[in-house]
Amino acid sequence: MPPKLPVLAVTALAVGALGLGVLPANAGEPSPPGSPAAGATPAPEIAPGMLKSISKDLGITAADAKKRVANEQRAVDVEKKLRKKLGAHYGGAWVTGATSKLVVATTDSADRSVIEDEGAEPKVVRNSLAALRAAKDALDTSALKRAPRATSVWAVDVRSNSVLVRAGEPAAAKEFLTRSGAASSLFQVTRSSEQPRTYADDLRGGDAYYSGGSTRCSVGFAVTKGGTDGFVTAGHCGRTGTKTSGHNRAAQGTVRGNSFPGDDYGWVAANSDWRATPYVKGPGAANLSVAGSKETPVGSSVCRSGSTSGWRCGVVEQHDATVTYREGTVHGLSRTSVCAEPGDSGGPFVSGDQAQGTTSGGSGDCSTGGTTYFQPVAEPLAEYGLKLSTS
């Protein structure tokens, strides 16, 4: 029997065969105040190992972890509906609290009842999400002309209703903002010691794949393209045309596409010895199933796994962050409080049973804590015409 695709060796958080059913919000007890309304997509079954990891890493009870994941899954549908209803007034959405209560922002106080009718908590803010994104885009454009000095990360932060800029030298960051031409009132500069780096090829061991015979990274999500099986991973793990080998060092496939910097995604077409599955490797080496790729709101719990540090969980801090690595600037990443280490690059991030993205890089480590960024999975799927392997 051919070996299973190393995507099993890369772990991430999804749902598995040993599922623990999540009850609907109205079964047995009322929904927490501000939780998404009923009628949304049913919450998935959640593997006990995943709930245990979220409980441990986020410091909440197992019962709250169960409610949290169910609420986060329902929040996806409610947010989508409210985004459409609020239109130009929409200021973003996030979840908060131990059990992830959905908060939706608007620039018009008249929208409060519309938001409350969907079971979410309204928050009136000054800036629309569209205005914040336009300001961030101005920074991205400015960075193409001149890389910011010691300004490592900038992203729309819906919770503070600003574009949050993290910099080792705030004065230099403010000059960067001035060059962008965007209104200063849309930005918030904070001093940060972050020095993002990619997580490739530093350490050995664990379930992994190897690019060019030496660079060790982690498989992301299994995909198919026509009759070819393969997987998505980080773009910095190998250039197009590079040969790869699996965790067992057996010949595995070829990098068919990659983008880095600018983006940080790529895909590997596997040879006939490897097959795509809908699994990622979860806590305790259990196979956990991936059912789709709906993006989870800011504040949601998210877990990842890689060939160095294994299974880790945290929360989504911002989406659409621009990150400056030594190798160049990457756009459109999501910032998380999950730790990671060299060799974890390319590994999967999952929320509930939904694929979120692949590990790009970050700061810190899993001994002292850190920050990790992931490349959302939707972009490489669309760019290369790939189909995510799902249950």
Coordinates of C-alpha atoms in Angstrom, one line a residue:
M1 CA 0.0 0.0 0.0
P2 CA 1.5 3.4 -0.9
P3 CA 2.4 5.6 2.0
K4 CA -0.1 8.2 3.1
L5 CA 0.7 11.8 1.9
P6 CA 2.9 13.5 4.5
V7 CA 0.1 16.0 5.1
L8 CA -0.7 13.5 7.9
A9 CA 2.7 14.3 9.3
V10 CA 2.2 17.9 9.5
T11 CA -0.4 18.5 12.1
A12 CA -3.1 21.0 12.3
L13 CA -6.4 21.4 14.0
A14 CA -9.4 20.0 12.4
V15 CA -12.0 17.5 13.3
G16 CA -11.6 13.8 13.5
A17 CA -13.2 10.4 13.5
L18 CA -13.2 10.4 17.3
G19 CA -15.6 13.3 17.3
L20 CA -17.3 14.8 20.3
G21 CA -20.7 16.3 19.2
V22 CA -21.2 20.0 19.8
L23 CA -24.8 20.6 20.9
P24 CA -26.8 23.4 19.2
A25 CA -26.9 26.7 21.1
N26 CA -30.5 26.1 22.2
A27 CA -30.0 22.5 23.4
G28 CA -30.2 22.2 27.1
E29 CA -29.2 25.8 27.9
P30 CA -29.5 29.3 26.4
S31 CA -26.9 30.8 24.1
P32 CA -24.4 33.2 25.7
P33 CA -25.4 36.8 25.4
G34 CA -24.4 38.2 22.0
S35 CA -23.7 34.7 20.5
P36 CA -24.6 34.2 16.8
A37 CA -28.2 33.6 16.0
A38 CA -29.6 30.2 15.3
G39 CA -30.1 29.0 11.7
A40 CA -26.5 29.3 10.7
T41 CA -24.3 26.4 9.6
P42 CA -24.4 23.6 12.2
A43 CA -21.4 23.4 14.4
P44 CA -19.0 20.6 13.4
E45 CA -18.2 17.6 15.6
I46 CA -15.0 18.4 17.5
A47 CA -12.3 16.0 18.4
P48 CA -11.7 15.7 22.2
G49 CA -7.9 16.2 21.6
M50 CA -8.6 19.6 19.9
L51 CA -10.8 20.7 22.7
K52 CA -8.2 19.7 25.2
S53 CA -5.5 21.7 23.4
I54 CA -7.7 24.8 23.1
S55 CA -8.6 24.5 26.8
K56 CA -4.9 24.2 27.8
D57 CA -3.4 26.8 25.5
L58 CA -6.1 29.5 26.0
G59 CA -6.5 28.8 29.7
I60 CA -10.2 28.1 29.6
T61 CA -12.4 25.2 30.8
A62 CA -13.2 22.3 28.5
A63 CA -16.9 23.3 28.6
D64 CA -16.0 26.8 27.5
A65 CA -13.7 25.4 24.8
K66 CA -16.6 23.4 23.4
K67 CA -19.0 26.4 23.4
R68 CA -16.3 28.6 21.9
V69 CA -15.7 26.5 18.9
A70 CA -19.4 26.1 18.2
N71 CA -19.9 29.9 18.5
E72 CA -17.0 30.6 16.2
Q73 CA -18.4 28.4 13.5
R74 CA -21.8 30.0 13.7
A75 CA -20.2 33.5 13.7
V76 CA -18.8 32.9 10.2
D77 CA -22.3 32.9 8.7
V78 CA -23.7 35.7 10.9
E79 CA -20.7 38.0 10.0
K80 CA -21.2 37.4 6.3
K81 CA -24.9 38.3 6.5
L82 CA -24.2 41.5 8.5
R83 CA -21.4 42.6 6.3
K84 CA -23.8 42.6 3.4
K85 CA -26.6 44.4 5.4
L86 CA -24.4 47.1 6.8
G87 CA -22.7 47.9 3.5
A88 CA -20.5 51.0 3.6
H89 CA -21.1 51.3 7.4
Y90 CA -19.4 48.0 8.1
G91 CA -16.5 48.4 10.5
G92 CA -15.3 44.8 10.9
A93 CA -16.1 41.9 13.2
W94 CA -14.4 39.9 15.9
V95 CA -15.2 37.5 18.7
T96 CA -14.4 38.0 22.3
G97 CA -14.5 36.3 25.7
A98 CA -14.0 32.7 26.7
T99 CA -16.8 31.5 24.6
S100 CA -16.3 33.8 21.6
K101 CA -19.2 36.3 21.6
L102 CA -19.5 37.9 18.1
V103 CA -19.1 41.7 18.0
V104 CA -19.9 43.6 14.8
A105 CA -18.8 47.2 14.3
T106 CA -20.6 49.9 12.3
T107 CA -20.1 53.6 11.7
D108 CA -23.8 54.3 12.0
S109 CA -25.5 54.0 15.4
A110 CA -28.8 53.3 13.6
D111 CA -27.5 49.9 12.7
R112 CA -27.5 48.7 16.4
S113 CA -30.8 46.9 16.1
V114 CA -29.9 45.2 12.8
I115 CA -26.8 43.7 14.5
E116 CA -28.6 42.7 17.7
D117 CA -31.4 41.0 15.7
E118 CA -28.7 38.6 14.4
G119 CA -27.6 37.8 17.9
A120 CA -24.3 39.8 17.8
E121 CA -23.1 42.7 19.9
P122 CA -23.0 46.1 18.1
K123 CA -20.1 48.5 18.4
V124 CA -20.2 52.0 16.9
V125 CA -16.8 53.1 15.5
R126 CA -15.4 56.1 13.7
N127 CA -13.8 54.3 10.7
S128 CA -15.3 51.8 8.2
L129 CA -13.4 48.7 7.3
A130 CA -13.1 50.0 3.8
A131 CA -11.4 53.2 5.0
L132 CA -9.0 51.2 7.1
R133 CA -8.1 48.8 4.2
A134 CA -7.5 51.8 1.9
A135 CA -5.1 53.2 4.5
K136 CA -3.3 49.9 4.8
D137 CA -3.1 49.6 1.0
A138 CA -1.4 53.0 0.9
L139 CA 1.3 51.7 3.3
D140 CA 1.7 48.6 1.1
T141 CA 2.3 50.8 -1.9
S142 CA 4.7 53.0 -0.1
A143 CA 6.7 50.0 1.1
L144 CA 7.3 49.0 -2.6
K145 CA 9.2 52.2 -3.1
R146 CA 11.2 52.1 0.1
A147 CA 11.2 49.4 2.8
P148 CA 10.3 50.7 6.2
R149 CA 13.2 50.8 8.7
A150 CA 12.5 48.5 11.7
T151 CA 8.8 48.5 10.9
S152 CA 8.1 44.8 10.8
V153 CA 4.3 44.4 10.7
W154 CA 1.2 46.5 9.8
A155 CA -2.4 45.3 9.6
V156 CA -6.0 46.4 10.0
D157 CA -6.9 45.9 13.6
V158 CA -10.7 45.8 13.7
R159 CA -10.8 45.7 17.5
S160 CA -9.0 49.1 17.9
N161 CA -10.6 50.4 14.6
S162 CA -7.2 51.4 13.3
V163 CA -4.3 50.2 11.2
L164 CA -1.9 48.9 13.8
V165 CA 1.8 49.4 13.0
R166 CA 4.4 47.5 15.0
A167 CA 7.8 49.0 14.9
G168 CA 11.2 48.8 16.7
E169 CA 11.7 52.5 15.9
P170 CA 8.3 54.3 16.2
A171 CA 9.8 57.6 14.9
A172 CA 10.9 55.9 11.6
A173 CA 7.4 54.3 11.4
K174 CA 5.7 57.6 11.6
E175 CA 7.9 58.9 8.8
F176 CA 6.8 55.9 6.8
L177 CA 3.1 56.7 7.5
T178 CA 3.6 60.3 6.3
R179 CA 5.1 59.1 3.0
S180 CA 2.1 56.9 2.4
G181 CA -0.2 59.9 2.3
A182 CA -2.9 58.3 4.4
A183 CA -4.6 60.1 7.2
S184 CA -2.6 59.8 10.4
S185 CA -5.8 59.4 12.4
L186 CA -6.3 55.9 10.9
F187 CA -3.1 54.6 12.3
Q188 CA -1.8 53.4 15.7
V189 CA 1.9 52.9 16.1
T190 CA 3.2 50.6 18.9
R191 CA 6.7 49.8 19.8
S192 CA 7.6 46.1 19.2
S193 CA 10.6 43.9 19.4
E194 CA 9.3 41.5 16.8
Q195 CA 11.7 40.5 14.1
P196 CA 9.7 38.1 11.9
R197 CA 11.6 35.3 10.2
T198 CA 10.6 32.3 8.2
Y199 CA 10.5 28.9 9.8
A200 CA 12.3 26.8 7.2
D201 CA 15.3 24.4 7.4
D202 CA 16.7 25.1 10.9
L203 CA 15.9 22.0 12.8
R204 CA 15.6 18.2 12.1
G205 CA 13.2 15.5 13.0
G206 CA 9.5 15.0 13.2
D207 CA 7.0 14.6 10.4
A208 CA 8.1 16.7 7.6
Y209 CA 9.1 17.0 3.9
Y210 CA 12.4 18.1 2.5
S211 CA 12.9 20.5 -0.4
G212 CA 16.0 20.2 -2.5
G213 CA 17.3 17.5 -0.2
S214 CA 18.0 19.8 2.8
T215 CA 15.4 22.4 3.6
R216 CA 12.9 21.0 6.0
C217 CA 9.3 22.3 6.1
S218 CA 5.9 21.0 7.0
V219 CA 3.2 19.9 4.6
G220 CA 0.1 22.1 4.7
F221 CA -3.2 20.8 3.2
A222 CA -3.6 17.9 0.7
V223 CA -5.0 19.0 -2.6
T224 CA -5.8 17.6 -6.0
K225 CA -5.5 19.1 -9.5
G226 CA -7.1 16.9 -12.2
G227 CA -5.7 13.5 -11.6
T228 CA -2.6 14.7 -9.6
D229 CA -2.4 14.6 -5.8
G230 CA -0.3 17.1 -3.9
F231 CA -0.3 19.7 -1.1
V232 CA 0.0 23.4 -0.4
T233 CA 2.8 24.8 1.7
A234 CA 4.9 27.9 2.2
G235 CA 6.3 29.6 -0.8
H236 CA 9.7 30.2 0.8
C237 CA 10.2 26.4 1.3
G238 CA 11.2 25.8 -2.3
R239 CA 11.3 27.3 -5.8
T240 CA 9.3 26.0 -8.7
G241 CA 11.0 22.9 -10.1
T242 CA 12.6 21.9 -6.9
K243 CA 12.3 18.2 -6.0
T244 CA 10.9 17.1 -2.7
S245 CA 11.2 14.1 -0.4
G246 CA 8.8 13.0 2.3
H247 CA 9.2 12.6 6.0
N248 CA 10.8 9.2 5.3
R249 CA 13.2 10.7 2.8
A250 CA 11.5 8.8 0.0
A251 CA 11.1 10.7 -3.3
Q252 CA 7.8 12.6 -3.1
G253 CA 7.3 15.2 -5.9
T254 CA 8.1 18.5 -7.4
V255 CA 7.3 22.1 -6.5
R256 CA 4.9 23.2 -9.3
G257 CA 4.4 26.8 -8.2
N258 CA 5.6 29.2 -5.6
S259 CA 5.4 32.8 -4.7
F260 CA 7.7 34.5 -2.2
P261 CA 8.1 37.3 -1.2
G262 CA 5.0 39.3 -2.0
D263 CA 3.0 36.2 -1.1
D264 CA 4.1 33.1 0.8
Y265 CA 2.5 30.1 -0.8
G266 CA 3.4 27.2 -3.1
W267 CA 2.2 23.8 -4.0
V268 CA 3.9 20.4 -4.6
A269 CA 2.6 17.8 -7.1
A270 CA 3.3 14.4 -5.6
N271 CA 4.3 11.3 -7.5
S272 CA 2.1 8.2 -7.6
D273 CA 3.5 6.8 -4.3
W274 CA 1.7 9.5 -2.3
R275 CA -2.1 10.1 -2.0
A276 CA -4.1 13.1 -0.9
T277 CA -6.3 12.6 2.2
P278 CA -8.6 15.0 4.0
Y279 CA -6.5 14.7 7.2
V280 CA -4.0 16.7 9.2
K281 CA -2.2 15.3 12.2
G282 CA -3.7 16.4 15.5
P283 CA -2.9 16.0 19.2
G284 CA -1.7 12.5 20.1
A285 CA -1.0 11.8 16.4
A286 CA -4.7 11.4 15.7
N287 CA -5.9 12.0 12.1
L288 CA -8.3 15.0 12.1
S289 CA -10.5 15.8 9.2
V290 CA -10.8 19.0 7.2
A291 CA -14.3 19.8 5.9
G292 CA -13.8 23.2 4.2
S293 CA -12.0 26.5 4.2
K294 CA -14.3 29.3 5.6
E295 CA -12.3 32.1 7.1
T296 CA -12.8 32.5 10.8
P297 CA -13.3 36.0 12.4
V298 CA -10.6 37.9 14.4
G299 CA -10.5 36.7 18.0
S300 CA -11.3 33.1 17.1
S301 CA -9.3 30.1 18.4
V302 CA -7.0 28.6 15.8
C303 CA -4.5 25.7 16.0
R304 CA -1.5 24.7 14.0
S305 CA 0.9 21.9 13.8
G306 CA 4.3 21.5 12.4
S307 CA 7.3 19.1 12.2
T308 CA 9.2 20.9 14.9
S309 CA 6.8 22.1 17.6
G310 CA 3.8 19.9 17.0
W311 CA 0.3 21.0 17.9
R312 CA -0.2 24.5 19.3
C313 CA -3.3 26.7 19.7
G314 CA -4.0 30.4 20.1
V315 CA -6.2 33.1 18.6
V316 CA -6.4 35.1 15.4
E317 CA -5.2 38.7 16.1
Q318 CA -5.6 40.3 12.7
H319 CA -6.2 39.4 9.1
D320 CA -4.5 40.9 6.0
A321 CA -1.3 41.8 7.8
T322 CA 1.8 43.0 5.8
V323 CA 5.0 41.5 7.3
T324 CA 8.6 42.4 6.5
Y325 CA 11.0 39.5 6.6
R326 CA 14.7 39.7 5.9
E327 CA 14.0 38.2 2.5
G328 CA 11.3 40.8 1.6
T329 CA 7.7 42.0 2.4
V330 CA 4.7 39.6 2.3
H331 CA 1.1 40.9 2.0
G332 CA -2.2 39.4 3.1
L333 CA -1.0 37.2 6.1
S334 CA -3.0 36.6 9.2
R335 CA -1.4 37.3 12.6
T336 CA -2.0 34.9 15.5
S337 CA -0.9 34.3 19.1
V338 CA 0.2 30.7 18.2
C339 CA 3.9 29.9 18.7
A340 CA 6.0 28.2 16.0
E341 CA 9.6 27.3 15.4
P342 CA 12.0 26.7 12.4
G343 CA 10.8 23.7 10.4
D344 CA 7.2 24.5 11.1
S345 CA 6.9 26.5 7.9
G346 CA 4.1 25.4 5.6
G347 CA 2.2 23.5 8.3
P348 CA -1.6 23.9 8.5
F349 CA -3.7 26.3 10.6
V350 CA -7.3 25.1 11.2
S351 CA -10.2 26.5 13.1
G352 CA -12.8 23.9 14.0
D353 CA -12.9 21.7 10.9
Q354 CA -12.1 24.6 8.5
A355 CA -8.7 25.1 6.9
Q356 CA -7.4 28.6 7.5
G357 CA -3.9 28.7 6.0
T358 CA -0.3 27.6 6.1
T359 CA 2.5 28.8 8.4
S360 CA 4.6 31.5 7.0
G361 CA 6.9 32.9 9.8
G362 CA 6.8 34.8 13.1
S363 CA 8.7 35.9 16.2
G364 CA 9.7 34.1 19.4
D365 CA 9.4 30.3 20.0
C366 CA 7.3 27.8 21.9
S367 CA 9.5 27.9 25.0
T368 CA 9.0 31.6 25.7
G369 CA 5.9 32.3 23.5
G370 CA 5.6 34.0 20.2
T371 CA 3.6 35.3 17.3
T372 CA 3.0 33.4 14.0
Y373 CA 1.6 34.4 10.7
F374 CA -0.2 32.2 8.2
Q375 CA -0.9 32.6 4.5
P376 CA -4.6 32.2 3.9
V377 CA -5.3 29.0 2.0
A378 CA -7.9 30.5 -0.4
E379 CA -5.2 32.3 -2.5
P380 CA -3.1 29.4 -3.6
L381 CA -6.1 27.3 -4.2
A382 CA -7.4 29.9 -6.6
E383 CA -4.1 30.8 -8.1
Y384 CA -3.1 27.2 -9.1
G385 CA -6.6 25.8 -9.7
L386 CA -6.3 23.4 -6.8
K387 CA -9.1 21.5 -4.9
L388 CA -8.8 21.1 -1.2
S389 CA -9.1 17.5 0.0
T390 CA -12.0 17.4 2.4
S391 CA -14.1 15.0 4.3

